[in-house]
PDB file of C-alpha atoms in Angstrom:
ATOM      1  CA  UNK A  83     -48.785 225.059 -30.709  1.00 76.00           C
ATOM      2  CA  UNK A  84     -45.279 224.077 -29.699  1.00 82.00           C
ATOM      3  CA  UNK A  85     -43.945 224.425 -26.154  1.00 86.00           C
ATOM      4  CA  UNK A  86     -40.341 224.380 -24.961  1.00 89.00           C
ATOM      5  CA  UNK A  87     -39.273 223.577 -21.397  1.00 90.00           C
ATOM      6  CA  UNK A  88     -35.925 222.845 -19.773  1.00 90.00           C
ATOM      7  CA  UNK A  89     -36.985 219.543 -18.200  1.00 93.00           C
ATOM      8  CA  UNK A  90     -35.774 216.309 -19.822  1.00 95.00           C
ATOM      9  CA  UNK A  91     -37.931 215.164 -22.744  1.00 94.00           C
ATOM     10  CA  UNK A  92     -38.923 211.950 -20.970  1.00 96.00           C
ATOM     11  CA  UNK A  93     -40.466 213.900 -18.077  1.00 96.00           C
ATOM     12  CA  UNK A  94     -42.254 216.280 -20.443  1.00 95.00           C
ATOM     13  CA  UNK A  95     -43.660 213.418 -22.498  1.00 95.00           C
ATOM     14  CA  UNK A  96     -44.883 211.542 -19.397  1.00 96.00           C
ATOM     15  CA  UNK A  97     -46.577 214.674 -18.023  1.00 96.00           C
ATOM     16  CA  UNK A  98     -48.140 215.477 -21.405  1.00 95.00           C
ATOM     17  CA  UNK A  99     -49.491 211.937 -21.694  1.00 96.00           C
ATOM     18  CA  UNK A 100     -50.885 212.015 -18.135  1.00 97.00           C
ATOM     19  CA  UNK A 101     -52.636 215.336 -18.814  1.00 96.00           C
ATOM     20  CA  UNK A 102     -54.008 214.178 -22.185  1.00 96.00           C
ATOM     21  CA  UNK A 103     -52.338 217.008 -24.072  1.00 94.00           C
ATOM     22  CA  UNK A 104     -51.579 216.615 -27.791  1.00 93.00           C
ATOM     23  CA  UNK A 105     -49.384 219.614 -28.690  1.00 92.00           C
ATOM     24  CA  UNK A 106     -45.680 219.282 -29.519  1.00 92.00           C
ATOM     25  CA  UNK A 107     -43.461 219.790 -26.458  1.00 93.00           C
ATOM     26  CA  UNK A 108     -39.688 219.919 -26.733  1.00 93.00           C
ATOM     27  CA  UNK A 109     -36.896 219.954 -24.176  1.00 95.00           C
ATOM     28  CA  UNK A 110     -34.270 222.688 -24.289  1.00 93.00           C
ATOM     29  CA  UNK A 111     -32.336 221.126 -21.428  1.00 90.00           C
ATOM     30  CA  UNK A 112     -29.376 220.120 -23.600  1.00 91.00           C
ATOM     31  CA  UNK A 113     -29.085 223.170 -25.849  1.00 94.00           C
ATOM     32  CA  UNK A 114     -28.818 226.978 -25.803  1.00 92.00           C
ATOM     33  CA  UNK A 115     -32.421 227.799 -26.806  1.00 88.00           C
ATOM     34  CA  UNK A 116     -33.354 229.443 -23.475  1.00 88.00           C
ATOM     35  CA  UNK A 117     -30.056 231.331 -23.350  1.00 89.00           C
ATOM     36  CA  UNK A 118     -30.544 232.574 -26.922  1.00 85.00           C
ATOM     37  CA  UNK A 119     -33.955 233.996 -25.949  1.00 82.00           C
ATOM     38  CA  UNK A 120     -32.580 235.532 -22.723  1.00 84.00           C
ATOM     39  CA  UNK A 121     -34.807 233.571 -20.338  1.00 86.00           C
ATOM     40  CA  UNK A 122     -32.057 231.366 -18.828  1.00 90.00           C
ATOM     41  CA  UNK A 123     -28.772 232.627 -17.446  1.00 91.00           C
ATOM     42  CA  UNK A 124     -25.422 231.082 -16.603  1.00 91.00           C
ATOM     43  CA  UNK A 125     -23.962 231.523 -13.095  1.00 92.00           C
ATOM     44  CA  UNK A 126     -21.365 233.841 -14.625  1.00 91.00           C
ATOM     45  CA  UNK A 127     -24.051 236.008 -16.251  1.00 91.00           C
ATOM     46  CA  UNK A 128     -25.891 236.317 -12.940  1.00 91.00           C
ATOM     47  CA  UNK A 129     -22.833 237.956 -11.351  1.00 90.00           C
ATOM     48  CA  UNK A 130     -23.544 241.134 -13.336  1.00 88.00           C
ATOM     49  CA  UNK A 131     -26.454 242.726 -15.141  1.00 88.00           C
ATOM     50  CA  UNK A 132     -28.624 240.427 -17.221  1.00 88.00           C
ATOM     51  CA  UNK A 133     -30.773 241.297 -20.230  1.00 85.00           C
ATOM     52  CA  UNK A 134     -34.398 240.283 -19.694  1.00 83.00           C
ATOM     53  CA  UNK A 135     -37.552 241.701 -21.248  1.00 76.00           C
ATOM     54  CA  UNK A 136     -35.350 243.992 -23.361  1.00 75.00           C
ATOM     55  CA  UNK A 137     -33.975 245.737 -20.306  1.00 80.00           C
ATOM     56  CA  UNK A 138     -31.094 245.363 -17.852  1.00 85.00           C
ATOM     57  CA  UNK A 139     -31.687 243.640 -14.507  1.00 81.00           C
ATOM     58  CA  UNK A 140     -29.344 243.812 -11.545  1.00 78.00           C
ATOM     59  CA  UNK A 141     -30.448 240.519 -10.017  1.00 73.00           C
ATOM     60  CA  UNK A 142     -32.242 237.575 -11.446  1.00 73.00           C
ATOM     61  CA  UNK A 143     -33.003 233.914 -11.297  1.00 84.00           C
ATOM     62  CA  UNK A 144     -31.282 231.290 -13.421  1.00 89.00           C
ATOM     63  CA  UNK A 145     -34.549 230.781 -15.344  1.00 87.00           C
ATOM     64  CA  UNK A 146     -37.338 233.286 -15.988  1.00 84.00           C
ATOM     65  CA  UNK A 147     -40.585 232.889 -17.980  1.00 82.00           C
ATOM     66  CA  UNK A 148     -41.059 234.033 -21.554  1.00 80.00           C
ATOM     67  CA  UNK A 149     -43.445 233.392 -24.449  1.00 78.00           C
ATOM     68  CA  UNK A 150     -42.799 234.115 -28.130  1.00 77.00           C
ATOM     69  CA  UNK A 151     -45.468 233.438 -30.725  1.00 74.00           C
ATOM     70  CA  UNK A 152     -44.696 232.799 -34.391  1.00 76.00           C
ATOM     71  CA  UNK A 153     -46.790 231.811 -37.404  1.00 76.00           C
ATOM     72  CA  UNK A 154     -45.641 229.864 -40.464  1.00 81.00           C
ATOM     73  CA  UNK A 155     -47.799 230.270 -43.562  1.00 84.00           C
ATOM     74  CA  UNK A 156     -48.287 227.777 -46.370  1.00 91.00           C
ATOM     75  CA  UNK A 157     -45.343 229.231 -48.319  1.00 90.00           C
ATOM     76  CA  UNK A 158     -42.976 228.712 -45.376  1.00 87.00           C
ATOM     77  CA  UNK A 159     -42.796 232.384 -44.361  1.00 84.00           C
ATOM     78  CA  UNK A 160     -42.484 232.881 -40.616  1.00 81.00           C
ATOM     79  CA  UNK A 161     -44.150 235.850 -38.914  1.00 76.00           C
ATOM     80  CA  UNK A 162     -44.025 237.149 -35.352  1.00 67.00           C
ATOM     81  CA  UNK A 163     -47.446 237.481 -33.784  1.00 52.00           C
ATOM     82  CA  UNK A 164     -48.429 240.718 -32.062  1.00 39.00           C
ATOM     83  CA  UNK A 165     -49.048 239.347 -28.615  1.00 40.00           C
ATOM     84  CA  UNK A 166     -48.682 241.945 -25.915  1.00 36.00           C
ATOM     85  CA  UNK A 167     -49.195 245.664 -26.178  1.00 33.00           C
ATOM     86  CA  UNK A 168     -47.777 246.271 -22.705  1.00 35.00           C
ATOM     87  CA  UNK A 169     -44.282 244.992 -23.501  1.00 39.00           C
ATOM     88  CA  UNK A 170     -41.617 247.167 -25.111  1.00 42.00           C
ATOM     89  CA  UNK A 171     -40.942 244.255 -27.471  1.00 42.00           C
ATOM     90  CA  UNK A 172     -44.292 243.659 -29.114  1.00 42.00           C
ATOM     91  CA  UNK A 173     -43.731 240.065 -30.226  1.00 45.00           C
ATOM     92  CA  UNK A 174     -42.743 238.395 -26.969  1.00 52.00           C
ATOM     93  CA  UNK A 175     -44.055 238.394 -23.462  1.00 51.00           C
ATOM     94  CA  UNK A 176     -42.084 237.965 -20.276  1.00 52.00           C
ATOM     95  CA  UNK A 177     -42.613 237.989 -16.551  1.00 52.00           C
ATOM     96  CA  UNK A 178     -45.765 237.603 -14.530  1.00 48.00           C
ATOM     97  CA  UNK A 179     -48.268 238.701 -17.182  1.00 49.00           C
ATOM     98  CA  UNK A 180     -47.936 235.489 -19.190  1.00 48.00           C
ATOM     99  CA  UNK A 181     -51.120 233.918 -20.560  1.00 51.00           C
ATOM    100  CA  UNK A 182     -52.256 230.427 -19.664  1.00 53.00           C
ATOM    101  CA  UNK A 183     -52.040 228.212 -22.738  1.00 52.00           C
ATOM    102  CA  UNK A 184     -53.870 224.922 -23.004  1.00 50.00           C
ATOM    103  CA  UNK A 185     -56.383 225.768 -20.300  1.00 45.00           C
TER     104      UNK A 185
END
């Protein structure tokens, strides 16, 4: 499992160590990863409609939750994992119905 959060890597690493977690955790604080996946939004984007959960939203927060699950096989092929049947996009999950990983 790999997790991505917007906090600085140093804070993520300290928290991971304190909790005894051993998965890979990366910071997206200094790149466009969250913007590319439409879960973080610039102040300019928030002035109009935003795209979130494959729909248009009138209002939003600068950061919203989202989970995408992928699998890489031994030959290097990457597959999306069918994760949520309730979402219009079957390979990602957004909003309040997110699962609890690592618990």
